[in-house]
Short mmCIF file of C-alpha atoms and ligand atoms in Angstrom, two decimals:
data_model
loop_
_atom_site.label_atom_id
_atom_site.label_comp_id
_atom_site.label_asym_id
_atom_site.label_seq_id
_atom_site.Cartn_x
_atom_site.Cartn_y
_atom_site.Cartn_z
CA MET A 1 129.38 104.18 97.61
CA ARG A 2 125.70 104.35 96.72
CA ASN A 3 124.57 107.46 94.90
CA VAL A 4 120.84 108.01 94.76
CA GLU A 5 120.25 109.76 91.43
CA GLN A 6 116.55 109.29 90.85
CA ILE A 7 113.15 110.15 92.21
CA TYR A 8 109.92 108.32 91.48
CA ILE A 9 107.13 110.07 89.59
CA ASN A 10 104.19 108.69 87.64
CA GLY A 11 105.37 105.11 87.93
CA GLU A 12 108.93 105.80 86.71
CA PHE A 13 112.33 106.41 88.21
CA ILE A 14 113.54 109.69 86.73
CA GLU A 15 116.31 112.20 87.20
CA PRO A 16 115.16 115.12 89.32
CA ARG A 17 115.22 118.72 88.05
CA GLY A 18 116.97 119.68 91.25
CA THR A 19 120.78 119.49 91.13
CA GLU A 20 121.88 119.94 94.73
CA ARG A 21 123.39 116.95 96.51
CA LEU A 22 123.61 115.78 100.08
CA ASP A 23 126.20 113.36 101.47
CA LEU A 24 124.90 110.24 103.20
CA ILE A 25 126.84 109.15 106.27
CA ASN A 26 126.98 105.90 108.24
CA PRO A 27 126.39 107.21 111.79
CA ALA A 28 128.19 104.26 113.40
CA THR A 29 131.44 104.98 111.54
CA GLU A 30 131.05 108.63 110.43
CA GLU A 31 132.07 107.47 106.94
CA LYS A 32 130.47 108.77 103.79
CA ILE A 33 128.52 105.92 102.20
CA GLY A 34 126.93 107.77 99.32
CA SER A 35 125.02 110.84 98.31
CA VAL A 36 121.61 111.87 97.07
CA ARG A 37 120.61 114.25 94.33
CA LEU A 38 117.80 116.36 95.76
CA GLY A 39 114.60 117.37 94.06
CA ASN A 40 113.24 120.91 93.84
CA ALA A 41 109.91 122.72 93.46
CA GLU A 42 109.56 121.71 89.80
CA ASP A 43 109.85 118.07 90.79
CA VAL A 44 107.10 118.57 93.35
CA ALA A 45 104.90 120.19 90.72
CA ALA A 46 105.40 117.19 88.42
CA ALA A 47 104.71 114.73 91.23
CA VAL A 48 101.51 116.46 92.31
CA LYS A 49 100.38 116.69 88.68
CA ALA A 50 100.84 112.94 88.33
CA GLY A 51 98.89 112.37 91.52
CA LYS A 52 96.09 114.67 90.40
CA LYS A 53 95.82 112.78 87.12
CA ALA A 54 95.64 109.44 88.90
CA PHE A 55 93.01 110.62 91.36
CA PRO A 56 89.70 110.15 89.51
CA GLU A 57 90.40 106.53 88.73
CA LEU A 58 91.87 105.69 92.12
CA ALA A 59 88.94 107.36 93.87
CA GLN A 60 86.58 104.99 92.03
CA THR A 61 88.35 101.78 93.00
CA SER A 62 86.36 99.16 94.85
CA LYS A 63 87.25 97.72 98.24
CA ALA A 64 88.51 94.58 96.52
CA GLU A 65 90.83 96.55 94.23
CA ARG A 66 92.29 98.49 97.16
CA VAL A 67 92.78 95.31 99.14
CA ASP A 68 94.58 93.76 96.15
CA MET A 69 96.93 96.74 95.89
CA LEU A 70 97.63 96.66 99.63
CA LEU A 71 98.40 92.95 99.61
CA SER A 72 100.68 93.35 96.58
CA LEU A 73 102.55 96.06 98.46
CA ARG A 74 102.82 93.80 101.49
CA ASP A 75 104.24 91.00 99.35
CA ALA A 76 106.68 93.37 97.66
CA VAL A 77 108.22 94.38 100.98
CA THR A 78 108.13 90.95 102.62
CA ALA A 79 110.71 89.20 100.41
CA ASN A 80 114.40 89.35 101.31
CA PRO A 81 114.16 91.34 104.56
CA GLU A 82 117.98 91.41 104.82
CA GLU A 83 118.23 93.97 102.03
CA LEU A 84 115.97 96.37 103.94
CA ILE A 85 117.65 95.62 107.25
CA ASP A 86 121.11 96.25 105.81
CA ALA A 87 120.13 99.61 104.37
CA MET A 88 118.53 100.71 107.64
CA THR A 89 121.53 99.55 109.66
CA GLU A 90 124.10 101.22 107.46
CA GLU A 91 122.40 104.53 106.82
CA TYR A 92 120.53 104.98 110.10
CA GLY A 93 122.39 102.85 112.66
CA ALA A 94 119.44 101.23 114.44
CA PRO A 95 120.38 98.11 116.43
CA SER A 96 119.38 94.80 114.87
CA TYR A 97 116.56 94.07 117.34
CA PHE A 98 114.93 97.26 116.15
CA THR A 99 115.57 96.89 112.41
CA ALA A 100 114.02 93.41 112.53
CA PHE A 101 110.85 94.78 114.15
CA SER A 102 110.77 97.76 111.83
CA VAL A 103 111.02 95.74 108.63
CA GLN A 104 108.37 93.29 109.78
CA ASN A 105 106.13 96.21 110.73
CA THR A 106 106.57 97.74 107.27
CA ALA A 107 104.82 94.73 105.76
CA SER A 108 102.22 94.45 108.49
CA VAL A 109 101.06 98.03 108.00
CA PHE A 110 99.75 97.12 104.53
CA GLU A 111 98.05 94.00 105.81
CA VAL A 112 96.34 95.83 108.66
CA MET A 113 95.09 98.45 106.20
CA ALA A 114 93.74 95.74 103.89
CA GLU A 115 91.74 94.42 106.84
CA THR A 116 90.60 97.96 107.68
CA VAL A 117 89.34 98.53 104.14
CA GLU A 118 87.39 95.25 104.26
CA ASN A 119 85.60 96.38 107.40
CA TYR A 120 85.22 100.12 106.73
CA ASP A 121 81.77 101.53 106.03
CA PHE A 122 82.33 103.65 102.95
CA ASP A 123 78.56 103.68 102.40
CA ARG A 124 76.30 104.71 105.26
CA THR A 125 73.05 106.46 105.92
CA ALA A 126 72.34 109.48 108.08
CA GLY A 127 68.74 110.57 108.54
CA ARG A 128 67.16 110.03 105.10
CA SER A 129 70.43 110.64 103.27
CA ALA A 130 72.78 108.24 101.58
CA ILE A 131 76.34 108.88 102.64
CA ARG A 132 79.47 107.92 100.79
CA MET A 133 82.92 108.47 102.26
CA LEU A 134 85.04 110.02 99.50
CA PRO A 135 88.77 110.67 99.30
CA ARG A 136 89.69 114.33 99.54
CA GLY A 137 92.26 114.38 96.71
CA VAL A 138 96.04 114.17 96.54
CA LEU A 139 97.63 113.24 99.84
CA ALA A 140 101.06 114.73 100.53
CA ALA A 141 103.21 113.20 103.22
CA ILE A 142 106.41 114.39 104.86
CA THR A 143 108.27 111.92 107.05
CA PRO A 144 111.32 111.85 109.37
CA TRP A 145 114.47 109.73 109.48
CA ASN A 146 113.92 107.71 112.66
CA SER A 147 111.81 104.98 111.06
CA ASN A 148 111.90 105.68 107.36
CA PHE A 149 110.42 102.40 106.09
CA GLY A 150 107.58 102.32 108.58
CA PHE A 151 106.52 105.89 107.91
CA ILE A 152 106.57 105.54 104.12
CA ALA A 153 104.56 102.32 104.38
CA THR A 154 102.04 103.86 106.78
CA LYS A 155 101.43 106.90 104.59
CA LEU A 156 101.12 104.74 101.45
CA ALA A 157 98.76 102.29 103.15
CA HIS A 158 96.44 105.15 104.15
CA ALA A 159 96.64 106.63 100.65
CA ILE A 160 95.59 103.37 98.99
CA GLY A 161 93.01 102.54 101.64
CA SER A 162 91.30 105.89 101.16
CA GLY A 163 91.74 106.11 97.38
CA SER A 164 94.08 109.13 97.52
CA PRO A 165 97.23 109.33 95.36
CA LEU A 166 100.36 109.98 97.40
CA VAL A 167 103.22 112.42 96.97
CA ILE A 168 105.78 111.78 99.66
CA LYS A 169 108.92 113.54 100.76
CA PRO A 170 110.83 111.24 103.05
CA ALA A 171 113.70 112.59 105.15
CA GLU A 172 116.56 113.50 102.84
CA GLN A 173 119.17 111.78 105.03
CA SER A 174 117.33 108.45 104.52
CA ALA A 175 117.68 108.40 100.72
CA ILE A 176 119.34 104.98 100.42
CA GLN A 177 116.64 103.36 102.54
CA THR A 178 114.00 105.17 100.51
CA GLU A 179 115.46 103.94 97.24
CA VAL A 180 115.68 100.33 98.39
CA LEU A 181 112.07 100.44 99.58
CA VAL A 182 110.60 102.32 96.61
CA LYS A 183 112.18 99.87 94.14
CA ARG A 184 110.15 97.19 95.88
CA LEU A 185 106.97 99.26 96.04
CA HIS A 186 107.32 99.81 92.29
CA LYS A 187 107.20 96.05 91.79
CA ALA A 188 103.73 95.95 93.33
CA GLY A 189 102.54 97.41 90.01
CA LEU A 190 100.38 100.27 91.25
CA PRO A 191 98.76 102.41 88.54
CA ALA A 192 101.02 105.29 87.42
CA GLY A 193 100.77 108.39 89.60
CA VAL A 194 99.34 106.64 92.64
CA LEU A 195 102.75 106.80 94.35
CA ASN A 196 105.25 109.62 93.82
CA VAL A 197 108.41 110.07 95.86
CA VAL A 198 110.55 113.21 95.83
CA ASN A 199 113.78 113.41 97.82
CA GLY A 200 114.62 116.86 99.09
CA THR A 201 114.93 119.17 102.04
CA GLY A 202 112.09 120.54 104.14
CA PRO A 203 112.54 124.18 103.13
CA VAL A 204 112.66 123.37 99.37
CA VAL A 205 110.64 120.25 98.59
CA GLY A 206 108.62 120.25 101.82
CA ALA A 207 107.62 123.87 101.34
CA ALA A 208 106.68 123.28 97.68
CA ILE A 209 104.43 120.42 98.78
CA THR A 210 102.68 122.35 101.51
CA SER A 211 101.93 125.31 99.23
CA ASN A 212 100.79 123.30 96.20
CA PRO A 213 97.09 124.11 95.52
CA ASP A 214 96.38 120.57 94.23
CA VAL A 215 97.36 118.92 97.51
CA ALA A 216 94.20 118.28 99.54
CA THR A 217 95.63 116.76 102.70
CA ILE A 218 99.02 116.81 104.38
CA SER A 219 100.07 113.97 106.61
CA PHE A 220 103.19 114.91 108.53
CA THR A 221 105.29 112.98 111.00
CA GLY A 222 108.14 114.89 112.61
CA SER A 223 108.94 117.69 115.01
CA THR A 224 106.34 119.98 116.52
CA GLN A 225 108.45 122.90 115.30
CA ALA A 226 108.32 121.87 111.61
CA ALA A 227 104.62 121.01 112.00
CA LYS A 228 103.81 124.60 112.86
CA ILE A 229 105.48 125.87 109.69
CA ILE A 230 103.62 123.23 107.68
CA GLN A 231 100.28 123.97 109.26
CA ARG A 232 100.62 127.70 108.57
CA ALA A 233 101.48 126.94 104.94
CA ALA A 234 98.40 124.72 104.67
CA ILE A 235 95.92 127.45 105.60
CA ASP A 236 95.58 129.19 102.24
CA GLY A 237 94.87 125.99 100.36
CA MET A 238 92.34 124.90 103.01
CA LYS A 239 94.25 121.65 103.35
CA ARG A 240 93.50 119.26 106.11
CA VAL A 241 96.53 118.37 108.21
CA ILE A 242 97.22 115.19 110.10
CA LEU A 243 100.17 115.69 112.40
CA GLU A 244 102.04 113.07 114.41
CA LEU A 245 104.62 114.96 116.42
CA GLY A 246 106.85 114.92 119.45
CA GLY A 247 106.36 113.44 122.87
CA LYS A 248 107.63 113.42 126.43
CA ALA A 249 105.99 110.23 127.58
CA PRO A 250 105.64 109.51 131.31
CA THR A 251 106.38 106.04 132.62
CA VAL A 252 104.48 105.69 135.90
CA LEU A 253 106.00 103.08 138.20
CA LEU A 254 103.22 102.29 140.66
CA PRO A 255 104.13 101.66 144.32
CA ASP A 256 103.49 97.92 143.90
CA ALA A 257 105.70 97.58 140.80
CA GLU A 258 107.96 94.55 140.79
CA LEU A 259 111.25 96.19 139.92
CA ASP A 260 112.97 93.13 138.42
CA LYS A 261 110.33 93.19 135.70
CA ALA A 262 109.32 96.85 135.61
CA ILE A 263 112.73 98.50 135.34
CA PRO A 264 113.89 96.63 132.21
CA ILE A 265 110.53 97.44 130.58
CA ALA A 266 110.83 101.10 131.56
CA LEU A 267 114.33 101.22 130.10
CA MET A 268 113.31 99.53 126.86
CA SER A 269 110.57 102.13 126.45
CA GLY A 270 112.90 104.98 127.32
CA PHE A 271 115.81 103.91 125.17
CA ALA A 272 113.73 102.48 122.31
CA ASN A 273 115.22 103.24 118.89
CA SER A 274 118.34 104.54 120.70
CA GLY A 275 116.10 107.15 122.31
CA GLN A 276 115.12 108.58 118.93
CA ALA A 277 111.44 107.78 119.28
CA CYS A 278 108.53 110.16 119.69
CA VAL A 279 106.94 107.49 121.91
CA ALA A 280 109.97 107.04 124.18
CA GLY A 281 109.12 106.92 127.89
CA THR A 282 111.49 109.66 128.95
CA ARG A 283 109.97 110.78 132.26
CA ILE A 284 110.10 107.99 134.83
CA LEU A 285 107.69 108.76 137.67
CA ALA A 286 108.70 106.92 140.84
CA PRO A 287 106.97 106.77 144.25
CA ARG A 288 109.01 108.77 146.75
CA SER A 289 108.94 105.90 149.27
CA ARG A 290 110.81 103.62 146.85
CA MET A 291 113.07 106.17 145.21
CA ALA A 292 116.37 104.76 146.49
CA GLU A 293 115.82 101.18 145.33
CA ILE A 294 114.36 102.33 142.01
CA CYS A 295 117.38 104.51 141.28
CA GLU A 296 119.77 101.75 142.25
CA LYS A 297 118.04 99.31 139.91
CA LEU A 298 117.82 101.86 137.09
CA LYS A 299 121.55 102.45 137.32
CA ILE A 300 122.45 98.76 137.36
CA GLU A 301 120.18 97.85 134.47
CA THR A 302 121.17 100.85 132.33
CA GLU A 303 124.85 100.05 132.73
CA LYS A 304 124.14 96.53 131.49
CA LEU A 305 122.75 97.82 128.18
CA ARG A 306 125.25 97.36 125.39
CA VAL A 307 125.94 100.43 123.27
CA GLY A 308 127.79 100.06 119.99
CA ASP A 309 127.86 98.44 116.56
CA PRO A 310 124.24 98.19 115.42
CA ARG A 311 124.98 94.88 113.67
CA ASP A 312 125.80 93.22 117.00
CA PRO A 313 122.62 91.38 118.09
CA GLU A 314 123.43 92.08 121.76
CA VAL A 315 123.49 95.84 121.21
CA ARG A 316 120.48 97.71 122.60
CA ILE A 317 121.55 101.29 121.81
CA GLY A 318 123.13 102.29 118.51
CA PRO A 319 124.57 105.61 117.43
CA LEU A 320 122.49 108.74 117.11
CA ALA A 321 121.46 109.35 113.51
CA SER A 322 123.80 112.27 112.82
CA GLN A 323 126.33 114.66 114.22
CA ALA A 324 123.59 117.26 114.63
CA GLN A 325 121.62 114.79 116.73
CA TRP A 326 124.70 113.95 118.81
CA GLU A 327 125.39 117.60 119.52
CA ARG A 328 121.76 118.22 120.42
CA ILE A 329 121.91 115.42 122.98
CA GLN A 330 125.17 116.72 124.46
CA SER A 331 123.66 120.16 124.87
CA TYR A 332 120.64 118.71 126.68
CA ILE A 333 122.90 116.80 129.04
CA ARG A 334 124.74 120.04 129.85
CA LEU A 335 121.40 121.81 130.25
CA GLY A 336 120.20 119.20 132.76
CA LEU A 337 123.33 119.72 134.86
CA ASP A 338 122.92 123.51 134.66
CA GLU A 339 119.31 123.16 135.81
CA GLY A 340 120.43 121.23 138.90
CA ALA A 341 119.54 117.69 137.87
CA VAL A 342 121.89 114.98 139.14
CA LEU A 343 123.48 112.31 136.96
CA LEU A 344 122.56 108.81 138.07
CA THR A 345 124.46 107.33 135.15
CA GLY A 346 125.88 108.49 131.82
CA GLY A 347 126.73 112.09 131.02
CA GLU A 348 128.45 114.03 128.30
CA GLY A 349 130.74 112.52 125.69
CA ARG A 350 131.00 109.11 124.08
CA PRO A 351 130.81 105.77 125.89
CA GLU A 352 134.18 104.29 126.72
CA GLY A 353 135.80 102.46 123.81
CA LEU A 354 133.64 104.12 121.13
CA GLU A 355 135.78 106.90 119.73
CA ARG A 356 134.13 107.02 116.33
CA GLY A 357 130.46 107.12 115.48
CA TRP A 358 127.71 109.30 116.92
CA PHE A 359 127.36 107.28 120.11
CA ALA A 360 126.05 108.96 123.25
CA ARG A 361 126.14 107.61 126.80
CA PRO A 362 122.79 106.31 128.05
CA THR A 363 122.00 108.97 130.62
CA ILE A 364 119.59 109.17 133.53
CA PHE A 365 118.97 112.30 135.56
CA THR A 366 117.55 112.22 139.06
CA ASN A 367 116.40 115.11 141.27
CA VAL A 368 114.42 116.34 138.30
CA THR A 369 111.37 118.50 138.75
CA ASN A 370 108.73 118.75 136.08
CA ASN A 371 109.38 122.43 135.42
CA MET A 372 112.94 121.79 134.21
CA ARG A 373 113.48 122.01 130.46
CA VAL A 374 114.94 118.49 130.43
CA ALA A 375 111.59 117.27 131.79
CA ARG A 376 109.48 119.35 129.41
CA GLU A 377 111.29 119.32 126.05
CA GLU A 378 111.68 116.38 123.72
CA ILE A 379 115.40 115.49 123.74
CA PHE A 380 115.23 112.67 121.15
CA GLY A 381 118.16 110.68 122.45
CA PRO A 382 119.02 108.25 125.27
CA VAL A 383 118.44 110.70 128.11
CA LEU A 384 115.82 109.95 130.77
CA CYS A 385 114.59 111.89 133.80
CA VAL A 386 113.40 110.45 137.11
CA LEU A 387 110.73 112.45 138.95
CA SER A 388 109.21 111.58 142.30
CA TYR A 389 105.56 111.53 143.36
CA GLU A 390 103.83 111.13 146.69
CA ASP A 391 100.57 109.40 145.71
CA GLU A 392 98.66 108.39 142.60
CA ASN A 393 96.95 111.75 142.29
CA GLU A 394 100.28 113.47 142.16
CA ALA A 395 101.58 110.91 139.67
CA VAL A 396 98.64 111.68 137.35
CA GLU A 397 99.12 115.40 137.82
CA ILE A 398 102.81 115.27 136.88
CA ALA A 399 102.22 112.83 134.03
CA ASN A 400 99.58 115.11 132.50
CA ASP A 401 101.48 118.32 133.18
CA SER A 402 103.20 118.24 129.81
CA ASP A 403 102.92 120.14 126.56
CA TYR A 404 102.83 116.74 124.86
CA GLY A 405 100.35 113.87 124.99
CA LEU A 406 101.45 111.16 122.58
CA GLN A 407 102.17 108.09 124.66
CA ALA A 408 102.33 107.00 128.31
CA TYR A 409 103.34 103.86 130.20
CA VAL A 410 102.08 102.39 133.48
CA LEU A 411 103.76 99.58 135.41
CA GLY A 412 102.36 97.82 138.50
CA ILE A 413 101.50 94.33 139.74
CA ASP A 414 97.81 95.01 140.27
CA ALA A 415 96.58 95.10 136.68
CA ASP A 416 93.23 96.72 137.54
CA ARG A 417 94.91 99.48 139.43
CA ALA A 418 97.36 100.06 136.58
CA THR A 419 94.51 100.18 134.07
CA ARG A 420 92.52 102.61 136.24
CA LEU A 421 95.53 104.89 136.34
CA ALA A 422 95.99 104.52 132.55
CA GLU A 423 92.46 105.83 132.09
CA ARG A 424 93.41 109.09 133.82
CA LEU A 425 96.31 109.88 131.47
CA ILE A 426 96.08 112.30 128.55
CA ALA A 427 97.88 110.43 125.79
CA GLY A 428 96.98 108.94 122.44
CA ARG A 429 98.22 105.56 123.62
CA VAL A 430 98.81 104.26 127.14
CA VAL A 431 100.81 101.04 127.37
CA VAL A 432 100.09 99.00 130.52
CA ASN A 433 102.67 96.56 131.89
CA GLY A 434 104.80 96.29 128.78
CA ALA A 435 101.93 95.25 126.52
CA PRO A 436 103.20 94.29 123.06
CA HIS A 437 102.87 96.58 120.06
CA ASP A 438 99.29 96.62 118.76
CA PRO A 439 99.38 97.30 115.01
CA ARG A 440 95.63 98.06 115.05
CA ALA A 441 95.59 100.68 117.83
CA PRO A 442 95.10 104.28 116.65
CA PHE A 443 98.25 106.34 116.75
CA GLY A 444 98.60 110.08 117.37
CA GLY A 445 98.56 112.52 120.21
CA PHE A 446 96.91 115.22 122.24
CA LYS A 447 98.17 118.80 122.69
CA GLN A 448 101.51 119.58 120.99
CA SER A 449 101.83 115.92 119.98
CA GLY A 450 99.56 116.54 117.06
CA ILE A 451 96.19 116.43 115.37
CA GLY A 452 94.32 113.39 114.13
CA ARG A 453 95.09 109.70 114.24
CA GLU A 454 96.60 107.12 111.95
CA ILE A 455 95.95 103.37 111.70
CA GLY A 456 92.68 101.54 111.18
CA ALA A 457 89.33 103.22 110.66
CA PHE A 458 90.52 106.27 112.60
CA GLY A 459 93.31 106.65 110.06
CA LEU A 460 90.94 106.43 107.09
CA ASP A 461 88.51 108.92 108.63
CA GLY A 462 91.18 111.62 108.34
CA LEU A 463 91.52 111.17 104.58
CA LEU A 464 87.84 110.93 103.72
CA GLU A 465 84.89 113.32 103.64
CA PRO A 466 81.25 112.30 103.60
CA ARG A 467 79.03 113.18 100.67
CA ALA A 468 75.33 113.08 101.52
CA VAL A 469 72.74 112.57 98.81
CA LEU A 470 69.31 113.79 99.93
CA THR A 471 66.34 112.42 98.08
CA PRO A 472 62.68 113.36 98.53
P1 LIG B 501 114.57 116.92 112.23
O1 LIG B 501 114.88 118.38 112.35
O2 LIG B 501 114.97 116.12 113.39
O3 LIG B 501 115.02 116.32 110.93
P2 LIG B 501 111.96 117.61 111.30
O4 LIG B 501 110.64 117.59 111.93
O5 LIG B 501 112.53 118.93 110.93
O6 LIG B 501 112.95 116.80 112.22
O7 LIG B 501 111.94 116.71 109.98
C1 LIG B 501 110.91 115.81 109.65
C2 LIG B 501 110.57 115.96 108.18
O8 LIG B 501 110.06 117.27 107.96
C3 LIG B 501 111.77 115.83 107.23
O9 LIG B 501 111.35 115.16 106.06
C4 LIG B 501 112.13 117.26 106.97
O10 LIG B 501 112.82 117.44 105.74
C5 LIG B 501 110.74 117.90 106.92
N1 LIG B 501 110.72 119.35 107.15
C6 LIG B 501 111.49 120.07 107.99
N2 LIG B 501 111.18 121.38 107.93
C7 LIG B 501 110.16 121.50 107.03
C8 LIG B 501 109.40 122.60 106.50
N3 LIG B 501 109.63 123.84 106.89
N4 LIG B 501 108.44 122.34 105.58
C9 LIG B 501 108.19 121.08 105.19
N5 LIG B 501 108.88 120.02 105.62
C10 LIG B 501 109.86 120.19 106.54
MG1 LIG B 502 114.17 120.10 111.41
#
């Protein structure tokens, strides 16, 4: 049993003022593994106060000082990856291939930001004026449970890179992972008040953050629904918001796609992070002329994917993060059937042999049209839709006919053709032919997928404002 009793304010681990508790559950076993004592509005006030106090000095730091802090943070999270992996596996249930990537990425985020700071033009000229890019003030971040380490690291990297103290509320159901990570971040020896972490729920701690007058910027990663509440709350304080939200990414299989290669890539994108990924390629667009062979291959390859114990290195799909998530997925599978979609594989219930744990069956719907709710709404689990198109124009039309615009995927033998199609898609990132993760590419979306970008210079731009000094 691991009970998380402390939050982190002004460089110290302290007992929160809040007294409510939340049980922490291993989603692969449904067993209680601990609990967390949640913060409240008073804790947020103390955290923001600490950030505000740290701001003037942090804002003055040189590039070299920021780079030093970022590299210390990188070093603090690089040692003993097993400790981080174990916490993520036990509390969240991600399969080991994904935890390994995630932990490595947590360190790399700091390194990429150090490089960004080195190359960023904080001092510029415009006309006859001298421009300096200045941090806006305290940065507040609110993050979800589907990649807790990576999100905390990303928000902190941007805070340090821009010279903005951070107050962060990670997802309350990730409290063990947060504690393991923050203990390491503490060891990096940042000045007091530069990092403050308050566990708590969205309606209590999240709401106190978004309404605090001393928060200048809110960086939120999570659902489009919560983002709207947050954005409304940010209006009075004239806070800038950076929002990285949901997605319904299309995966366009071009007519020349080589299915032996393309289908496994499409499935890895669709079922990434057990389907709990805003970037998941959940709408597979297939040329009508090849529909039969594509469906056959999708079925065969999906049924080969091992679902189960996240510690098993062969497992590709772990449990959903919680009972609520599991029930949400079940209801979407029922909805798809009600809407007239046809099950190619999967369906309601648990996979055979997995009676305990929040495991869902990897599910693919065919005969889906783009007006169905299962094709329009973010399901956030291992449920994919196959839609057919006649020609490339129709593929682009369907791909772009979405409320979201976070990510897209294109697969085809002719790389130029695939790239030309990629350039017609409305998405923050378009991944061609299974290109590897690029830790320097800007991240964020169009439409309901959000506002602004993270990573690199684009990420820093969102946290800085220019001051122009005009001289005669
Ligand atoms: P989910 O419902 O799947 O947990 P959310 O988008 O609601 O996804 O959660 C992402 C993060 O946003 C979490 O840290 C959550 O506590 C927080 N959150 C949820 N609702 C609010 C809100 N009204 N105000 C501020 N934060 C919120
Ligand atoms: Mg929610």
